[in-house]
Amino acid sequence: MCFILQRKKPIVEGLERFRQQQNVSFHVPGHKHGELSHLPQAFKDVMRYDVTELTGLDDLHHPEEMILEAEQLLADTYGAMKSFFLVGGSTVGNLAMIYAVCKKGDTIIVQRNAHKSIFHAIELVGAKPIFISPLWDERTLTVTHVTFQIVKEAVDRFPEARAVVITTPTYYGITSHEIQQQITYCHEKNIPVLVDEAHGAHFNACSLFPASTLTAGADVVVQSAHKTLPAMTMASFIHVNSTIVDSHKIDHYLRMLQSSSPSYPLLASLDDARHYVQTYMESDGAYVIEKRQQWIEALRAIGSLEVIEVDDPLKLLLRVAGYSGFQLQEALESRHIYSELADAHQVLLILPLLKQGSSYPFAEIRTYIKDAITALVSTPKTENLSISQNYHFEPISEPHYTIDEVESATKEWLPYMRTLGKISARMIIPYPPGIPLLVPGEKITVAKLSQLEELLAMGATFQGQHRLAEKMIEVIK
């Protein structure tokens, strides 16, 4: 019976029944099932499912029918006590879980390479962050996970902490191999562990993939279904599996933070993505890994190209010696191949979560990649291309100023090379991946300035309030 239920798609099926009734719209949205839209027909076809909380279509903020059933199936699929659909991305999940455990002035321990939404949540709540720094990995040239020893030391130094926030896997597909120890120790101190698992929504699909932190006992886990599952952009999950964190509080803040007019196409895509995971077989995972390995071997036969594998089988790093990742990204895009991101050293690819029998044009794509690299290596190499990010952050640190103190302080704009030892007044975020390089109230160090200068030289894109085109940043005067 359970297997039959998991085969259902309650939201998808409900919307399709509603569409087939050919109803007359005297309700929002104003496009009237797409009839008034002048968008291309493919958009208008989707608009036929873009409805509102009508009789029989349930209500995301008070689910009693098809949405409730779909969320119960989601919790069953991921082994959670309670799961929710998110139509505001993992961002709204991160906001809700931090609001649920913290209030103004509370201490919260945070992995330093967290996504900007974690820092925004802490700022909005008014909590006091304690940063724990991850390790630098010379093989992938990225920051990875925090060690158990650092988490333990931070918890021992700040036993009043309301939560520990961990990011795993990283954007680059590297998982924390000490997460079980970290969660166990935090629970001994009655401190919940909140995990931004945005890039791990597919982990539960197959035992051949890394394990989700839900299986290790994480209290709240946020996942971006749209990143690796067949869901639309912004479609995400949040799971609560805790006796420490109240799921009703998560629900309360989601009702406050999410739109009162949630998108039904997004909800349908979440329902479908959940179904995709639930029906994913071990043979499907073996098929993906086999196809991936064949493609990696074919790529490694391309001269000059280096392929780096990581924990997540859906992630691959590509490098060409003597050229930055931004240059490689531009070369690939000239052949209409778009990577997930580039950094100073490499590009990141996210592979499709295929099922057995489905295809992807890997051989054809390999030809385009070869052409792109042939064209790239015919151009001059980048002089003095750095091979290290000078990553030397303090293992445990805290901002010198609170957010309130930053907001009330007198500020000034300075050339960034003259800001060593100053206190940052704004968030500066290389994007992607969206991990802040500087956060308000934090001291500017040699390591951070070195990274900033390197990223600027390589042509990285930055979010946040800055004047980096003029080489200026804002600091506390």
XYZ file of C-alpha atoms in Angstrom:
477
model
C 0.000 0.000 0.000
C 2.820 2.409 0.897
C 4.511 1.678 -2.438
C 1.274 2.518 -4.282
C 0.952 5.797 -2.362
C 4.544 6.789 -3.167
C 3.790 6.312 -6.860
C 1.229 9.104 -6.604
C 1.792 12.772 -7.461
C -1.047 14.422 -5.534
C -0.385 18.014 -6.632
C 0.371 17.161 -10.255
C -2.716 14.957 -10.483
C -4.927 17.555 -8.775
C -3.835 20.348 -11.098
C -4.341 18.175 -14.154
C -7.897 17.272 -13.055
C -8.620 20.957 -12.519
C -7.273 21.906 -15.960
C -9.320 19.241 -17.714
C -12.530 20.705 -16.260
C -12.035 23.767 -18.524
C -13.059 26.131 -15.715
C -13.937 29.802 -16.195
C -11.618 32.181 -14.340
C -13.064 35.105 -12.409
C -10.137 34.924 -9.970
C -6.455 35.805 -9.859
C -4.016 35.576 -11.607
C -4.985 38.140 -14.181
C -3.652 36.270 -17.202
C -6.835 34.090 -17.046
C -5.262 30.687 -17.734
C -2.867 32.368 -20.163
C -5.616 33.724 -22.439
C -4.562 37.371 -21.984
C -0.852 36.679 -22.193
C 1.260 37.624 -25.201
C 4.115 35.368 -24.172
C 5.259 32.541 -26.472
C 2.874 29.561 -26.558
C 5.146 27.392 -24.428
C 4.781 29.909 -21.581
C 1.031 30.124 -22.065
C 0.732 26.340 -21.813
C 2.309 26.465 -18.344
C -0.027 29.312 -17.342
C -2.961 26.924 -17.562
C -1.619 25.402 -14.342
C -0.795 28.764 -12.742
C -3.799 29.042 -10.464
C -4.556 30.074 -6.913
C -6.032 28.533 -3.743
C -9.332 27.412 -5.257
C -11.713 24.711 -4.039
C -9.982 21.360 -4.366
C -6.481 22.844 -4.842
C -5.588 23.180 -1.146
C -3.508 25.927 0.493
C 0.259 25.740 1.085
C -0.078 27.810 4.268
C -2.796 25.583 5.713
C -2.618 22.293 3.800
C -5.437 19.804 4.333
C -5.759 17.990 1.009
C -3.388 17.375 -1.909
C -0.539 19.555 -0.611
C -0.715 17.901 2.813
C -0.630 14.467 1.189
C 2.319 15.464 -1.017
C 4.296 16.817 1.966
C 3.608 13.637 3.930
C 4.961 11.614 1.014
C 7.994 13.916 1.000
C 8.663 13.247 4.706
C 8.309 9.502 4.102
C 10.716 9.642 1.159
C 13.437 11.409 3.140
C 12.801 9.780 6.506
C 11.865 13.014 8.277
C 9.328 13.687 11.007
C 7.972 16.656 9.051
C 8.801 18.094 5.633
C 7.672 21.245 3.833
C 7.687 22.435 0.238
C 9.509 25.734 -0.313
C 8.610 28.078 -3.181
C 11.192 30.671 -2.148
C 14.288 28.547 -2.652
C 16.607 27.210 0.021
C 16.989 30.847 1.034
C 13.581 30.872 2.740
C 14.350 27.525 4.377
C 17.594 28.873 5.808
C 15.785 31.959 7.077
C 13.022 29.926 8.704
C 15.273 27.436 10.483
C 17.407 30.196 12.020
C 14.361 32.214 13.070
C 13.010 29.040 14.685
C 15.992 28.635 17.029
C 17.344 32.168 17.582
C 16.236 35.540 18.771
C 18.031 38.871 18.992
C 21.305 38.649 20.912
C 21.523 34.854 20.872
C 24.810 33.161 19.969
C 24.896 30.912 16.928
C 27.911 28.938 15.639
C 28.221 29.151 11.857
C 30.483 27.536 9.298
C 32.352 30.441 7.660
C 31.785 29.294 4.070
C 28.012 29.330 4.479
C 25.721 30.705 1.784
C 24.810 34.388 1.948
C 21.244 33.493 2.979
C 22.585 32.113 6.278
C 24.344 35.410 6.986
C 21.240 37.351 5.961
C 19.151 35.251 8.364
C 21.540 35.953 11.244
C 21.476 39.662 10.411
C 17.677 39.768 10.278
C 17.307 37.893 13.561
C 20.020 39.978 15.218
C 21.905 36.948 16.500
C 25.610 36.951 17.396
C 27.569 34.702 15.000
C 30.640 32.704 15.963
C 32.481 31.688 12.800
C 34.173 28.305 12.458
C 36.507 28.018 9.490
C 36.636 25.081 7.086
C 39.746 23.379 5.777
C 41.486 24.253 2.521
C 41.793 21.356 0.079
C 44.817 21.480 -2.218
C 43.398 18.878 -4.600
C 40.188 20.723 -5.440
C 41.590 24.181 -4.561
C 38.474 24.948 -2.538
C 37.451 25.363 1.077
C 35.663 22.268 2.295
C 34.302 21.241 5.702
C 34.943 22.100 9.331
C 36.619 19.473 11.484
C 35.027 17.803 14.479
C 37.748 19.288 16.682
C 36.860 22.863 15.669
C 33.140 22.252 16.203
C 33.840 20.724 19.626
C 36.088 23.598 20.637
C 33.514 26.174 19.522
C 30.704 24.430 21.416
C 32.871 24.168 24.533
C 33.798 27.863 24.342
C 30.241 28.997 23.606
C 27.938 26.527 25.405
C 25.143 29.119 25.267
C 24.959 28.721 21.464
C 21.413 28.194 20.237
C 22.514 26.147 17.199
C 25.408 25.022 15.035
C 24.967 25.674 11.307
C 26.824 23.377 8.909
C 27.078 23.457 5.116
C 27.497 20.062 3.445
C 28.023 19.202 0.684
C 29.886 22.281 -0.467
C 28.930 23.912 -3.747
C 31.802 21.924 -5.255
C 30.401 18.570 -4.114
C 32.636 17.827 -1.119
C 30.924 16.298 1.905
C 31.775 16.461 5.598
C 33.117 13.093 6.729
C 32.860 14.048 10.405
C 29.244 15.191 10.459
C 28.055 12.229 12.539
C 30.547 13.033 15.320
C 29.655 16.717 15.161
C 25.924 16.070 15.459
C 26.376 13.551 18.284
C 28.520 15.958 20.318
C 26.167 18.901 19.764
C 23.200 16.775 20.850
C 25.056 15.789 24.031
C 25.103 19.531 24.790
C 21.436 19.880 23.722
C 22.413 22.104 20.794
C 20.593 21.508 17.497
C 22.479 21.134 14.212
C 21.014 22.950 11.215
C 22.326 21.863 7.823
C 22.316 23.737 4.541
C 22.277 20.684 2.275
C 21.176 22.676 -0.767
C 23.294 20.600 -3.134
C 22.356 17.214 -1.665
C 18.666 16.724 -2.498
C 19.607 13.693 -4.624
C 21.659 11.946 -1.915
C 18.617 10.049 -0.678
C 17.906 8.618 -4.141
C 20.481 5.836 -4.060
C 22.950 4.201 -1.654
C 25.712 4.720 -4.235
C 25.538 8.460 -3.502
C 26.802 10.116 -0.294
C 24.426 9.886 2.663
C 22.179 12.805 3.581
C 22.842 14.438 6.939
C 19.285 13.448 7.858
C 20.610 9.912 8.324
C 23.292 11.270 10.676
C 20.672 12.909 12.909
C 20.678 16.530 11.723
C 17.769 18.436 13.282
C 16.799 20.576 10.287
C 17.979 20.075 6.711
C 17.328 22.395 3.774
C 17.692 21.107 0.211
C 17.425 22.821 -3.173
C 15.385 20.367 -5.213
C 16.016 22.515 -8.288
C 19.784 22.110 -8.135
C 20.071 18.386 -8.865
C 16.503 17.054 -9.120
C 14.101 17.749 -12.016
C 12.411 20.692 -10.274
C 11.920 24.286 -11.349
C 14.187 27.077 -10.124
C 13.402 28.126 -6.521
C 11.715 24.790 -5.732
C 13.184 23.444 -2.471
C 12.552 21.239 0.567
C 13.004 21.656 4.303
C 12.993 18.623 6.613
C 12.655 18.567 10.406
C 13.795 15.447 12.239
C 14.297 16.671 15.766
C 13.132 16.608 19.352
C 15.021 19.874 19.971
C 13.635 22.038 17.148
C 9.863 22.457 17.030
C 8.493 21.871 13.516
C 5.557 24.146 14.382
C 8.012 27.035 14.688
C 9.434 26.228 11.248
C 5.864 26.186 9.902
C 5.112 29.500 11.629
C 8.053 31.303 10.054
C 7.494 29.746 6.635
C 3.975 31.187 6.669
C 5.480 34.582 7.444
C 8.410 34.455 5.021
C 6.910 32.714 1.975
C 4.565 34.403 -0.456
C 0.875 34.320 0.422
C 0.351 33.529 -3.289
C 2.627 30.514 -3.839
C 3.250 29.256 -7.368
C 1.348 26.079 -8.221
C 3.721 25.202 -11.087
C 6.561 25.274 -8.521
C 4.542 23.091 -6.133
C 3.820 20.646 -8.947
C 7.502 20.463 -9.849
C 8.329 19.725 -6.185
C 5.746 16.953 -6.137
C 7.265 15.536 -9.317
C 10.839 15.833 -7.976
C 9.852 13.950 -4.819
C 8.322 11.239 -6.986
C 11.539 11.099 -9.052
C 13.616 10.419 -5.923
C 11.177 7.884 -4.519
C 11.114 5.867 -7.747
C 14.864 6.092 -8.305
C 16.415 2.606 -8.179
C 19.872 1.321 -7.289
C 20.220 0.317 -10.936
C 19.575 3.940 -11.925
C 22.437 5.078 -9.684
C 24.747 2.432 -11.136
C 23.781 3.591 -14.635
C 24.644 7.233 -13.820
C 28.001 6.303 -12.309
C 28.888 4.099 -15.281
C 28.001 6.809 -17.829
C 29.875 9.389 -15.765
C 33.027 7.262 -15.617
C 32.968 6.623 -19.349
C 32.644 10.350 -19.991
C 35.447 11.223 -17.550
C 37.777 8.820 -19.348
C 36.847 10.400 -22.676
C 37.456 13.903 -21.289
C 40.837 12.934 -19.851
C 41.912 11.900 -23.331
C 41.656 15.567 -24.365
C 45.075 17.146 -24.257
C 45.593 19.875 -21.616
C 42.333 19.120 -19.794
C 42.409 18.026 -16.149
C 39.299 16.445 -14.615
C 38.906 16.415 -10.820
C 36.370 14.107 -9.174
C 34.726 14.893 -5.827
C 32.456 13.113 -3.337
C 29.248 13.957 -5.192
C 29.100 11.941 -8.437
C 27.038 14.702 -10.072
C 29.859 17.232 -9.724
C 33.031 17.506 -11.840
C 35.792 20.131 -11.891
C 37.606 20.983 -15.132
C 40.953 22.808 -15.382
C 43.414 23.770 -18.077
C 46.908 24.522 -16.782
C 47.959 28.122 -17.290
C 44.414 29.430 -17.744
C 41.914 30.652 -15.177
C 38.539 29.075 -14.673
C 36.956 32.245 -16.028
C 38.908 31.883 -19.274
C 37.882 28.243 -19.550
C 34.263 29.166 -18.857
C 34.335 31.763 -21.644
C 35.857 29.237 -24.058
C 33.160 26.678 -23.228
C 30.390 29.223 -23.612
C 31.678 30.087 -27.081
C 30.662 26.475 -27.910
C 27.314 26.930 -26.100
C 28.355 24.844 -23.086
C 27.375 26.581 -19.863
C 28.997 25.486 -16.619
C 27.550 26.063 -13.157
C 30.337 28.409 -12.079
C 33.948 29.392 -12.589
C 36.586 30.411 -10.086
C 40.222 31.422 -10.383
C 41.303 27.861 -11.162
C 38.476 25.819 -12.674
C 34.886 25.418 -13.790
C 32.266 23.324 -12.045
C 29.904 21.056 -13.979
C 26.682 19.595 -12.547
C 25.763 16.359 -14.315
C 22.180 15.153 -14.847
C 20.596 12.656 -12.436
C 19.682 10.194 -15.172
C 17.584 7.077 -14.831
C 18.440 3.828 -16.559
C 17.542 3.993 -20.239
C 17.532 7.802 -20.426
C 20.211 9.446 -22.527
C 22.347 12.574 -22.597
C 24.575 13.616 -25.534
C 27.877 13.120 -23.685
C 29.841 12.152 -26.824
C 28.691 15.235 -28.715
C 29.382 17.495 -25.734
C 32.871 16.031 -25.412
C 33.566 17.120 -29.007
C 32.494 20.680 -28.218
C 34.647 20.726 -25.082
C 37.644 19.532 -27.081
C 37.092 22.290 -29.663
C 36.810 24.896 -26.896
C 40.054 23.801 -25.250
C 41.894 23.651 -28.574
C 40.909 27.274 -29.181
C 41.787 28.267 -25.601
C 45.309 26.840 -25.588
C 46.088 28.666 -28.818
C 45.843 31.936 -26.840
C 48.549 33.264 -24.478
C 48.597 31.787 -20.991
C 47.835 33.891 -17.953
C 51.022 35.148 -16.348
C 51.590 34.483 -12.654
C 48.362 32.514 -12.318
C 48.015 31.788 -8.612
C 47.603 28.166 -7.554
C 46.598 28.918 -3.967
C 44.043 31.196 -2.384
C 46.164 31.986 0.690
C 43.404 30.554 2.803
C 44.501 31.207 6.376
C 41.440 32.128 8.448
C 41.251 31.818 12.225
C 39.670 28.481 13.213
C 37.179 30.217 15.527
C 36.386 33.927 15.343
C 33.630 36.420 15.947
C 32.872 39.805 14.371
C 34.381 42.808 16.082
C 31.103 44.740 15.696
C 27.488 43.577 15.939
C 25.130 44.337 13.069
C 23.512 47.121 15.119
C 26.922 48.648 15.828
C 27.849 48.469 12.139
C 24.618 50.182 11.115
C 25.073 53.032 13.605
C 28.814 53.514 13.004
C 30.357 56.197 10.804
C 31.605 54.648 7.566
C 33.954 55.585 4.761
C 34.926 54.315 1.316
C 38.589 53.396 0.915
C 40.724 51.725 -1.775
C 40.551 48.078 -0.761
C 44.352 47.760 -0.541
C 44.279 50.358 2.262
C 41.722 48.494 4.381
C 43.974 45.938 6.078
C 42.959 45.729 9.734
C 39.803 47.783 9.151
C 36.290 46.526 9.884
C 34.094 45.726 6.904
C 30.832 47.660 6.788
C 29.236 45.646 3.984
C 28.888 42.142 2.650
C 30.975 41.349 -0.427
C 29.969 38.141 -2.165
C 31.688 36.420 -5.107
C 28.743 34.993 -7.052
C 28.458 32.201 -7.751
C 28.920 30.441 -5.335
C 27.356 33.080 -3.056
C 29.700 32.586 -0.099
C 30.561 35.980 1.418
C 34.211 36.970 1.312
C 33.557 39.793 3.780
C 30.672 40.194 6.204
C 29.710 43.342 8.146
C 31.601 43.735 11.413
C 34.440 41.411 10.408
C 38.107 42.454 10.387
C 39.757 42.614 6.965
C 42.831 40.389 6.877
C 45.699 39.735 4.484
C 44.062 36.456 3.458
C 40.788 38.139 2.548
C 42.473 40.953 0.638
C 44.593 38.423 -1.254
C 41.481 36.498 -2.286
C 39.692 39.691 -3.271
C 42.602 40.876 -5.409
C 42.936 37.485 -7.089
C 39.227 37.239 -7.868
C 39.154 40.768 -9.267
C 42.166 40.036 -11.466
C 40.440 36.932 -12.827
C 37.229 38.780 -13.665
C 34.948 37.367 -10.947
C 31.455 38.786 -10.431
C 30.518 40.211 -7.019
C 27.222 40.863 -5.268
C 26.715 43.112 -2.277
C 27.205 46.829 -1.725
C 30.587 47.730 -3.141
C 32.430 49.933 -5.608
C 34.925 47.344 -6.757
C 34.959 48.792 -10.262
C 36.741 51.711 -8.547
C 38.657 49.312 -6.252
C 36.786 50.755 -3.271
C 35.008 49.081 -0.354
C 33.158 50.544 2.622
C 34.596 50.179 6.135
C 33.995 51.475 9.640
C 35.731 54.836 9.985
